[in-house]
Amino acid sequence: MTNVGIAGIGLYLPEKTMSAKEIAEETKGRWTEEAVREKLGINQIYLAGEGEGTQEMGALAALDLIENTGVDPKDIDVILCFGEEWKEYPLTTSAIYIQDRIGAENAWGIDVQNRCCTTVTALKMAKDMLVADEAIDTILIAGGYRNGDLIDYSDPMNSMMYNLSAGGGALLLKKNHDENLLLGSHIISDGSLARTAGVEVGGIENPYTAENVEHSKRTLKLLEPVKMKERLNDVSMINWMKCIDHALEKSEMTREDIDYLDVLHMKRSGHRAILEDLDLTPEQTVYLEDYGHLGQIDQILSLKAGLEQGKIREGTVVCSIAAGIGYVWAADIIKWGKADG
């Protein structure tokens, strides 16, 4: 039976950061530094600077992966880019930009987008492609994120997005790698929330005008905050647990088998609640309070941090979970180390 394993990890973080104190100051007194740290769970976030565009940070993470693994870029068959749509040039294909930057001349590339769920989604897509297509042996998943550029900290309705950070991530998947196996996954989406959050200005429905162009620079926001929050209160944790349980079932495992939770950044109380629901301890995860929320890169960041801190080792069962505005929930299971048998 064909298996699919993770053969490499790459990460890129900008040098510039923004502290909890600076975030509090940008809220014009609505949030204190202590509340940003303790309630929102943010010590600092990363800010992209000059030359650190979304596409470029994805390429830099891919180059980091290549340096870490020694893989020949010419051996990459496909590039799935999860990079965000806020990028250097609209309507350019980020996967193809990364292909050129890393010299993967034999690959083809495509952009995929599921907001902050996209890494977990792309992992499923990559595994399915590797299993189904005899001609594909190696897939690179990579992309960048800097949606924090679009946040107006003075808008109190945006507090759930004050954690938006910046960076790039990459994973390499190989057919019959016999290590770090990607097992079951499950995804749920709720179309009733499709337009409850997004960028308000600049699309077909609300195009740029001379009057709104300055305001439009920071209009990533909750478009229907009451509807979104009420619906999420009703279904979010339920859907996450459904994703986790179905991914485990497809992996022939149960919740008791989870050793490490690879989880995106969220407010501190939400993080604790998920650990409690899964009967896990803080030592079985990494809380990304020193990084903020790098969108779909959080799972790559947490995986790397877990390895560096010795929380992920030979035989560790990793459960990765994600959620993205739209709204989408996802989970997958990775068995770290050499494959059994």
mmCIF file of C-alpha atoms in Angstrom:
data_model
loop_
_atom_site.group_PDB
_atom_site.id
_atom_site.type_symbol
_atom_site.label_atom_id
_atom_site.label_comp_id
_atom_site.label_asym_id
_atom_site.label_seq_id
_atom_site.Cartn_x
_atom_site.Cartn_y
_atom_site.Cartn_z
ATOM 1 C CA MET A 1 0.000 0.000 0.000
ATOM 2 C CA THR A 2 1.281 3.462 -0.947
ATOM 3 C CA ASN A 3 2.182 5.731 1.960
ATOM 4 C CA VAL A 4 2.940 9.446 2.015
ATOM 5 C CA GLY A 5 5.422 11.013 4.419
ATOM 6 C CA ILE A 6 6.729 14.451 5.330
ATOM 7 C CA ALA A 7 10.308 14.680 4.101
ATOM 8 C CA GLY A 8 11.154 18.252 5.008
ATOM 9 C CA ILE A 9 10.114 21.462 6.763
ATOM 10 C CA GLY A 10 10.961 25.062 5.893
ATOM 11 C CA LEU A 11 10.179 28.304 7.702
ATOM 12 C CA TYR A 12 10.783 32.004 7.188
ATOM 13 C CA LEU A 13 10.131 34.729 9.768
ATOM 14 C CA PRO A 14 10.778 38.451 9.219
ATOM 15 C CA GLU A 15 13.145 40.326 11.498
ATOM 16 C CA LYS A 16 10.674 43.049 12.483
ATOM 17 C CA THR A 17 8.198 42.447 15.314
ATOM 18 C CA MET A 18 5.358 44.301 17.013
ATOM 19 C CA SER A 19 5.020 43.912 20.778
ATOM 20 C CA ALA A 20 1.907 43.507 22.896
ATOM 21 C CA LYS A 21 2.504 47.022 24.167
ATOM 22 C CA GLU A 22 2.601 48.401 20.623
ATOM 23 C CA ILE A 23 -0.594 46.541 19.694
ATOM 24 C CA ALA A 24 -2.312 47.975 22.771
ATOM 25 C CA GLU A 25 -1.211 51.475 21.793
ATOM 26 C CA GLU A 26 -2.659 51.006 18.288
ATOM 27 C CA THR A 27 -6.077 50.149 19.806
ATOM 28 C CA LYS A 28 -6.269 53.737 21.136
ATOM 29 C CA GLY A 29 -6.742 52.646 24.734
ATOM 30 C CA ARG A 30 -9.399 49.968 24.162
ATOM 31 C CA TRP A 31 -6.935 47.199 25.094
ATOM 32 C CA THR A 32 -4.170 47.273 27.693
ATOM 33 C CA GLU A 33 -0.830 45.564 27.199
ATOM 34 C CA GLU A 34 -1.746 43.091 29.945
ATOM 35 C CA ALA A 35 -5.047 42.208 28.248
ATOM 36 C CA VAL A 36 -3.316 41.704 24.896
ATOM 37 C CA ARG A 37 -0.863 39.324 26.564
ATOM 38 C CA GLU A 38 -3.199 37.483 28.913
ATOM 39 C CA LYS A 39 -6.561 37.437 27.125
ATOM 40 C CA LEU A 40 -5.520 37.472 23.462
ATOM 41 C CA GLY A 41 -2.359 35.477 24.188
ATOM 42 C CA ILE A 42 0.004 37.707 22.211
ATOM 43 C CA ASN A 43 3.498 38.633 23.376
ATOM 44 C CA GLN A 44 4.485 39.775 19.902
ATOM 45 C CA ILE A 45 3.669 39.348 16.227
ATOM 46 C CA TYR A 46 5.910 39.497 13.164
ATOM 47 C CA LEU A 47 5.713 42.294 10.600
ATOM 48 C CA ALA A 48 6.865 41.881 7.015
ATOM 49 C CA GLY A 49 9.199 44.539 5.712
ATOM 50 C CA GLU A 50 10.546 45.664 2.371
ATOM 51 C CA GLY A 51 11.195 42.722 0.040
ATOM 52 C CA GLU A 52 9.136 40.371 2.235
ATOM 53 C CA GLY A 53 6.075 39.956 0.071
ATOM 54 C CA THR A 54 3.696 37.036 0.434
ATOM 55 C CA GLN A 55 5.083 35.188 -2.584
ATOM 56 C CA GLU A 56 8.690 35.923 -1.691
ATOM 57 C CA MET A 57 8.337 34.693 1.895
ATOM 58 C CA GLY A 58 6.839 31.467 0.538
ATOM 59 C CA ALA A 59 9.857 31.109 -1.732
ATOM 60 C CA LEU A 60 12.251 31.854 1.150
ATOM 61 C CA ALA A 61 10.602 29.139 3.261
ATOM 62 C CA ALA A 62 10.926 26.709 0.346
ATOM 63 C CA LEU A 63 14.605 27.602 0.000
ATOM 64 C CA ASP A 64 15.028 26.995 3.738
ATOM 65 C CA LEU A 65 13.480 23.546 3.272
ATOM 66 C CA ILE A 66 15.809 22.793 0.373
ATOM 67 C CA GLU A 67 18.824 23.818 2.453
ATOM 68 C CA ASN A 68 17.630 21.710 5.400
ATOM 69 C CA THR A 69 16.954 18.570 3.369
ATOM 70 C CA GLY A 70 19.347 18.744 0.430
ATOM 71 C CA VAL A 71 16.497 17.875 -1.939
ATOM 72 C CA ASP A 72 17.155 18.663 -5.595
ATOM 73 C CA PRO A 73 14.482 21.161 -6.731
ATOM 74 C CA LYS A 74 14.433 19.404 -10.089
ATOM 75 C CA ASP A 75 12.983 16.346 -8.322
ATOM 76 C CA ILE A 76 9.873 18.248 -7.241
ATOM 77 C CA ASP A 77 6.876 17.259 -9.381
ATOM 78 C CA VAL A 78 4.168 19.605 -8.098
ATOM 79 C CA ILE A 79 3.995 22.807 -6.051
ATOM 80 C CA LEU A 80 0.800 23.501 -4.117
ATOM 81 C CA CYS A 81 0.939 27.089 -2.879
ATOM 82 C CA PHE A 82 -1.202 28.051 0.115
ATOM 83 C CA GLY A 83 0.014 31.665 0.076
ATOM 84 C CA GLU A 84 -2.578 34.326 0.711
ATOM 85 C CA GLU A 85 -4.286 36.461 -1.942
ATOM 86 C CA TRP A 86 -2.853 39.620 -0.355
ATOM 87 C CA LYS A 87 0.417 39.473 -2.288
ATOM 88 C CA GLU A 88 2.836 41.435 -4.439
ATOM 89 C CA TYR A 89 0.726 41.488 -7.603
ATOM 90 C CA PRO A 90 -2.954 40.414 -7.836
ATOM 91 C CA LEU A 91 -3.789 37.710 -10.379
ATOM 92 C CA THR A 92 -0.257 36.314 -10.453
ATOM 93 C CA THR A 93 0.189 32.644 -9.573
ATOM 94 C CA SER A 94 2.292 32.289 -6.443
ATOM 95 C CA ALA A 95 3.150 28.602 -6.982
ATOM 96 C CA ILE A 96 4.732 29.430 -10.326
ATOM 97 C CA TYR A 97 6.684 32.307 -8.777
ATOM 98 C CA ILE A 98 8.043 29.891 -6.155
ATOM 99 C CA GLN A 99 8.826 27.357 -8.882
ATOM 100 C CA ASP A 100 11.082 29.874 -10.608
ATOM 101 C CA ARG A 101 12.702 31.161 -7.401
ATOM 102 C CA ILE A 102 13.783 27.690 -6.262
ATOM 103 C CA GLY A 103 14.645 26.246 -9.676
ATOM 104 C CA ALA A 104 11.966 23.537 -9.713
ATOM 105 C CA GLU A 105 11.955 23.511 -13.497
ATOM 106 C CA ASN A 106 10.322 20.079 -13.803
ATOM 107 C CA ALA A 107 7.353 20.903 -11.564
ATOM 108 C CA TRP A 108 3.961 22.358 -12.278
ATOM 109 C CA GLY A 109 2.216 24.567 -9.763
ATOM 110 C CA ILE A 110 -1.185 25.714 -8.628
ATOM 111 C CA ASP A 111 -2.484 28.051 -5.926
ATOM 112 C CA VAL A 112 -5.013 26.676 -3.440
ATOM 113 C CA GLN A 113 -6.848 28.758 -0.881
ATOM 114 C CA ASN A 114 -8.924 27.907 2.156
ATOM 115 C CA ARG A 115 -7.747 30.780 4.350
ATOM 116 C CA CYS A 116 -6.121 29.613 7.588
ATOM 117 C CA CYS A 117 -7.140 26.011 6.861
ATOM 118 C CA THR A 118 -5.125 25.813 3.650
ATOM 119 C CA THR A 119 -2.053 23.925 4.885
ATOM 120 C CA VAL A 120 -4.145 21.089 6.290
ATOM 121 C CA THR A 121 -6.299 21.134 3.150
ATOM 122 C CA ALA A 122 -3.238 21.143 0.864
ATOM 123 C CA LEU A 123 -1.761 18.217 2.800
ATOM 124 C CA LYS A 124 -4.876 16.186 2.044
ATOM 125 C CA MET A 125 -4.792 17.224 -1.608
ATOM 126 C CA ALA A 126 -1.102 16.345 -1.877
ATOM 127 C CA LYS A 127 -1.573 12.925 -0.324
ATOM 128 C CA ASP A 128 -4.509 12.139 -2.587
ATOM 129 C CA MET A 129 -2.484 13.188 -5.645
ATOM 130 C CA LEU A 130 0.553 11.152 -4.623
ATOM 131 C CA VAL A 131 -1.567 8.053 -4.070
ATOM 132 C CA ALA A 132 -3.639 8.450 -7.246
ATOM 133 C CA ASP A 133 -1.034 9.541 -9.811
ATOM 134 C CA GLU A 134 1.861 7.197 -10.596
ATOM 135 C CA ALA A 135 3.777 10.044 -12.241
ATOM 136 C CA ILE A 136 3.909 12.166 -9.064
ATOM 137 C CA ASP A 137 6.477 11.286 -6.390
ATOM 138 C CA THR A 138 7.308 14.578 -4.655
ATOM 139 C CA ILE A 139 5.087 17.557 -3.812
ATOM 140 C CA LEU A 140 6.143 20.854 -2.258
ATOM 141 C CA ILE A 141 3.560 22.740 -0.213
ATOM 142 C CA ALA A 142 4.611 26.341 0.411
ATOM 143 C CA GLY A 143 3.367 29.873 0.828
ATOM 144 C CA GLY A 144 3.528 33.181 2.623
ATOM 145 C CA TYR A 145 1.221 35.239 4.816
ATOM 146 C CA ARG A 146 1.024 38.899 5.834
ATOM 147 C CA ASN A 147 -2.696 39.631 6.206
ATOM 148 C CA GLY A 148 -1.934 41.648 9.328
ATOM 149 C CA ASP A 149 -1.152 44.516 6.947
ATOM 150 C CA LEU A 150 -4.907 44.880 6.464
ATOM 151 C CA ILE A 151 -5.967 45.158 10.121
ATOM 152 C CA ASP A 152 -7.242 48.384 11.656
ATOM 153 C CA TYR A 153 -6.369 48.010 15.350
ATOM 154 C CA SER A 154 -8.581 50.965 16.261
ATOM 155 C CA ASP A 155 -11.675 48.960 15.235
ATOM 156 C CA PRO A 156 -12.794 47.065 18.374
ATOM 157 C CA MET A 157 -14.642 44.479 16.270
ATOM 158 C CA ASN A 158 -11.278 43.334 14.897
ATOM 159 C CA SER A 159 -9.840 42.094 18.193
ATOM 160 C CA MET A 160 -9.963 38.432 17.099
ATOM 161 C CA MET A 161 -7.567 39.409 14.280
ATOM 162 C CA TYR A 162 -5.086 41.504 16.282
ATOM 163 C CA ASN A 163 -2.879 38.394 16.329
ATOM 164 C CA LEU A 164 -2.345 38.306 12.550
ATOM 165 C CA SER A 165 1.384 37.969 11.932
ATOM 166 C CA ALA A 166 3.692 37.390 8.946
ATOM 167 C CA GLY A 167 5.997 34.711 7.585
ATOM 168 C CA GLY A 168 6.412 31.809 5.189
ATOM 169 C CA GLY A 169 6.285 28.030 5.498
ATOM 170 C CA ALA A 170 6.943 24.916 3.452
ATOM 171 C CA LEU A 171 6.533 21.138 3.681
ATOM 172 C CA LEU A 172 7.829 18.433 1.374
ATOM 173 C CA LEU A 173 5.769 15.281 0.856
ATOM 174 C CA LYS A 174 7.109 12.144 -0.779
ATOM 175 C CA LYS A 175 5.492 8.926 -1.936
ATOM 176 C CA ASN A 176 6.552 5.795 0.008
ATOM 177 C CA HIS A 177 8.824 7.872 2.213
ATOM 178 C CA ASP A 178 8.273 5.418 5.117
ATOM 179 C CA GLU A 179 8.754 8.193 7.679
ATOM 180 C CA ASN A 180 6.523 10.847 9.257
ATOM 181 C CA LEU A 181 3.433 9.391 7.646
ATOM 182 C CA LEU A 182 0.432 11.562 6.836
ATOM 183 C CA LEU A 183 -2.576 9.462 7.793
ATOM 184 C CA GLY A 184 -6.268 10.440 7.971
ATOM 185 C CA SER A 185 -7.741 13.897 7.520
ATOM 186 C CA HIS A 186 -11.164 15.499 7.592
ATOM 187 C CA ILE A 187 -12.548 18.899 6.549
ATOM 188 C CA ILE A 188 -15.886 20.627 7.216
ATOM 189 C CA SER A 189 -17.085 23.923 5.730
ATOM 190 C CA ASP A 190 -20.136 26.066 6.480
ATOM 191 C CA GLY A 191 -21.230 28.141 3.501
ATOM 192 C CA SER A 192 -23.639 30.229 5.582
ATOM 193 C CA LEU A 193 -20.556 32.093 6.878
ATOM 194 C CA ALA A 194 -18.900 32.597 3.482
ATOM 195 C CA ARG A 195 -19.036 36.399 3.563
ATOM 196 C CA THR A 196 -19.075 37.113 7.286
ATOM 197 C CA ALA A 197 -15.385 38.125 7.262
ATOM 198 C CA GLY A 198 -13.138 39.461 4.516
ATOM 199 C CA VAL A 199 -11.740 42.597 2.906
ATOM 200 C CA GLU A 200 -14.525 45.158 2.619
ATOM 201 C CA VAL A 201 -13.141 47.353 -0.164
ATOM 202 C CA GLY A 202 -11.466 46.590 -3.487
ATOM 203 C CA GLY A 203 -13.610 43.844 -4.971
ATOM 204 C CA ILE A 204 -16.345 43.908 -7.602
ATOM 205 C CA GLU A 205 -19.100 44.650 -5.066
ATOM 206 C CA ASN A 206 -17.290 47.579 -3.454
ATOM 207 C CA PRO A 207 -14.546 48.802 -5.817
ATOM 208 C CA TYR A 208 -11.913 51.394 -5.099
ATOM 209 C CA THR A 209 -12.981 55.022 -5.467
ATOM 210 C CA ALA A 210 -11.275 58.335 -4.866
ATOM 211 C CA GLU A 211 -13.274 58.609 -1.639
ATOM 212 C CA ASN A 212 -12.485 55.178 -0.146
ATOM 213 C CA VAL A 213 -9.000 54.415 -1.419
ATOM 214 C CA GLU A 214 -7.197 55.614 1.721
ATOM 215 C CA HIS A 215 -9.637 53.849 4.049
ATOM 216 C CA SER A 216 -9.390 50.677 1.951
ATOM 217 C CA LYS A 217 -5.820 49.950 3.027
ATOM 218 C CA ARG A 218 -6.988 48.346 6.297
ATOM 219 C CA THR A 219 -10.414 46.830 5.697
ATOM 220 C CA LEU A 220 -9.934 43.151 6.568
ATOM 221 C CA LYS A 221 -12.725 42.884 9.110
ATOM 222 C CA LEU A 222 -15.779 41.042 10.349
ATOM 223 C CA LEU A 223 -18.417 41.974 7.773
ATOM 224 C CA GLU A 224 -21.268 40.384 9.743
ATOM 225 C CA PRO A 225 -19.849 40.146 13.274
ATOM 226 C CA VAL A 226 -23.034 39.213 15.133
ATOM 227 C CA LYS A 227 -24.009 36.464 12.688
ATOM 228 C CA MET A 228 -20.474 35.080 12.633
ATOM 229 C CA LYS A 229 -19.956 35.045 16.394
ATOM 230 C CA GLU A 230 -23.366 33.536 17.138
ATOM 231 C CA ARG A 231 -22.915 30.775 14.584
ATOM 232 C CA LEU A 232 -19.366 29.994 15.716
ATOM 233 C CA ASN A 233 -20.494 29.782 19.327
ATOM 234 C CA ASP A 234 -23.019 27.160 18.246
ATOM 235 C CA VAL A 235 -20.929 24.994 15.916
ATOM 236 C CA SER A 236 -17.203 25.756 16.003
ATOM 237 C CA MET A 237 -16.013 23.447 18.761
ATOM 238 C CA ILE A 238 -18.445 20.731 17.628
ATOM 239 C CA ASN A 239 -17.115 20.840 14.069
ATOM 240 C CA TRP A 240 -13.502 20.833 15.240
ATOM 241 C CA MET A 241 -14.101 17.750 17.331
ATOM 242 C CA LYS A 242 -15.884 16.080 14.410
ATOM 243 C CA CYS A 243 -12.855 16.744 12.216
ATOM 244 C CA ILE A 244 -10.488 15.383 14.862
ATOM 245 C CA ASP A 245 -12.574 12.265 15.503
ATOM 246 C CA HIS A 246 -13.064 11.484 11.798
ATOM 247 C CA ALA A 247 -9.354 12.021 11.052
ATOM 248 C CA LEU A 248 -8.494 9.684 13.926
ATOM 249 C CA GLU A 249 -11.033 7.115 12.752
ATOM 250 C CA LYS A 250 -9.526 7.150 9.254
ATOM 251 C CA SER A 251 -6.128 6.616 10.927
ATOM 252 C CA GLU A 252 -7.506 3.714 13.033
ATOM 253 C CA MET A 253 -6.864 5.708 16.206
ATOM 254 C CA THR A 254 -8.792 7.413 19.021
ATOM 255 C CA ARG A 255 -8.317 10.619 21.017
ATOM 256 C CA GLU A 256 -6.261 8.672 23.555
ATOM 257 C CA ASP A 257 -3.589 8.161 20.870
ATOM 258 C CA ILE A 258 -2.884 11.893 20.428
ATOM 259 C CA ASP A 259 0.550 12.843 21.776
ATOM 260 C CA TYR A 260 0.933 16.366 20.370
ATOM 261 C CA LEU A 261 -1.611 18.974 19.278
ATOM 262 C CA ASP A 262 -0.372 21.018 16.309
ATOM 263 C CA VAL A 263 -2.748 23.944 16.665
ATOM 264 C CA LEU A 264 -3.078 27.444 15.276
ATOM 265 C CA HIS A 265 -2.801 30.481 17.529
ATOM 266 C CA MET A 266 -6.012 31.665 19.187
ATOM 267 C CA LYS A 267 -6.938 33.517 22.356
ATOM 268 C CA ARG A 268 -5.595 31.886 25.500
ATOM 269 C CA SER A 269 -8.953 30.663 26.851
ATOM 270 C CA GLY A 270 -9.820 28.956 23.560
ATOM 271 C CA HIS A 271 -6.460 27.210 23.481
ATOM 272 C CA ARG A 272 -6.931 25.928 27.024
ATOM 273 C CA ALA A 273 -10.469 24.750 26.241
ATOM 274 C CA ILE A 274 -9.329 22.600 23.327
ATOM 275 C CA LEU A 275 -6.589 21.014 25.420
ATOM 276 C CA GLU A 276 -9.124 20.237 28.129
ATOM 277 C CA ASP A 277 -11.630 18.765 25.680
ATOM 278 C CA LEU A 278 -8.919 16.451 24.326
ATOM 279 C CA ASP A 279 -7.529 15.667 27.792
ATOM 280 C CA LEU A 280 -4.115 17.032 26.817
ATOM 281 C CA THR A 281 -1.613 19.074 28.827
ATOM 282 C CA PRO A 282 0.269 22.272 27.880
ATOM 283 C CA GLU A 283 3.376 20.093 27.501
ATOM 284 C CA GLN A 284 1.680 18.362 24.560
ATOM 285 C CA THR A 285 1.556 21.451 22.373
ATOM 286 C CA VAL A 286 3.298 24.776 21.734
ATOM 287 C CA TYR A 287 1.260 27.918 22.361
ATOM 288 C CA LEU A 288 2.338 30.419 19.714
ATOM 289 C CA GLU A 289 2.188 33.501 21.968
ATOM 290 C CA ASP A 290 5.641 34.639 20.820
ATOM 291 C CA TYR A 291 4.671 34.461 17.144
ATOM 292 C CA GLY A 292 0.999 35.399 16.810
ATOM 293 C CA HIS A 293 -1.157 33.872 14.108
ATOM 294 C CA LEU A 294 0.662 33.282 10.824
ATOM 295 C CA GLY A 295 -2.529 32.047 9.193
ATOM 296 C CA GLN A 296 -2.093 28.677 7.536
ATOM 297 C CA ILE A 297 1.605 28.630 8.452
ATOM 298 C CA ASP A 298 0.806 28.024 12.135
ATOM 299 C CA GLN A 299 0.719 24.239 11.664
ATOM 300 C CA ILE A 300 4.192 24.267 10.092
ATOM 301 C CA LEU A 301 5.511 26.586 12.791
ATOM 302 C CA SER A 302 4.062 24.449 15.602
ATOM 303 C CA LEU A 303 5.408 21.265 14.020
ATOM 304 C CA LYS A 304 8.905 22.748 13.814
ATOM 305 C CA ALA A 305 8.711 24.156 17.349
ATOM 306 C CA GLY A 306 7.468 20.821 18.694
ATOM 307 C CA LEU A 307 10.439 19.042 17.142
ATOM 308 C CA GLU A 308 12.935 21.621 18.407
ATOM 309 C CA GLN A 309 11.518 21.464 21.947
ATOM 310 C CA GLY A 310 11.550 17.674 22.023
ATOM 311 C CA LYS A 311 7.765 17.400 22.243
ATOM 312 C CA ILE A 312 7.652 15.532 18.929
ATOM 313 C CA ARG A 313 9.958 12.548 18.595
ATOM 314 C CA GLU A 314 10.039 8.995 17.256
ATOM 315 C CA GLY A 315 6.551 7.518 17.425
ATOM 316 C CA THR A 316 4.694 10.725 18.349
ATOM 317 C CA VAL A 317 1.132 10.938 17.043
ATOM 318 C CA VAL A 318 0.544 14.515 15.921
ATOM 319 C CA CYS A 319 -2.963 15.899 15.469
ATOM 320 C CA SER A 320 -2.964 19.086 13.376
ATOM 321 C CA ILE A 321 -6.049 21.287 13.538
ATOM 322 C CA ALA A 322 -6.961 24.476 11.712
ATOM 323 C CA ALA A 323 -9.877 26.808 11.103
ATOM 324 C CA GLY A 324 -10.349 29.515 8.500
ATOM 325 C CA ILE A 325 -12.846 32.291 7.902
ATOM 326 C CA GLY A 326 -15.492 31.243 5.441
ATOM 327 C CA TYR A 327 -15.876 29.102 7.626
ATOM 328 C CA VAL A 328 -13.749 25.942 7.473
ATOM 329 C CA TRP A 329 -12.481 23.456 10.071
ATOM 330 C CA ALA A 330 -9.900 20.729 9.434
ATOM 331 C CA ALA A 331 -7.745 18.107 11.125
ATOM 332 C CA ASP A 332 -5.156 15.568 10.094
ATOM 333 C CA ILE A 333 -3.021 12.942 11.793
ATOM 334 C CA ILE A 334 0.725 12.464 11.369
ATOM 335 C CA LYS A 335 2.696 9.565 12.851
ATOM 336 C CA TRP A 336 6.211 10.949 13.358
ATOM 337 C CA GLY A 337 9.231 8.741 12.880
ATOM 338 C CA LYS A 338 9.856 5.565 10.919
ATOM 339 C CA ALA A 339 6.817 3.688 9.644
ATOM 340 C CA ASP A 340 5.811 0.531 11.519
ATOM 341 C CA GLY A 341 6.821 -2.695 9.848
#
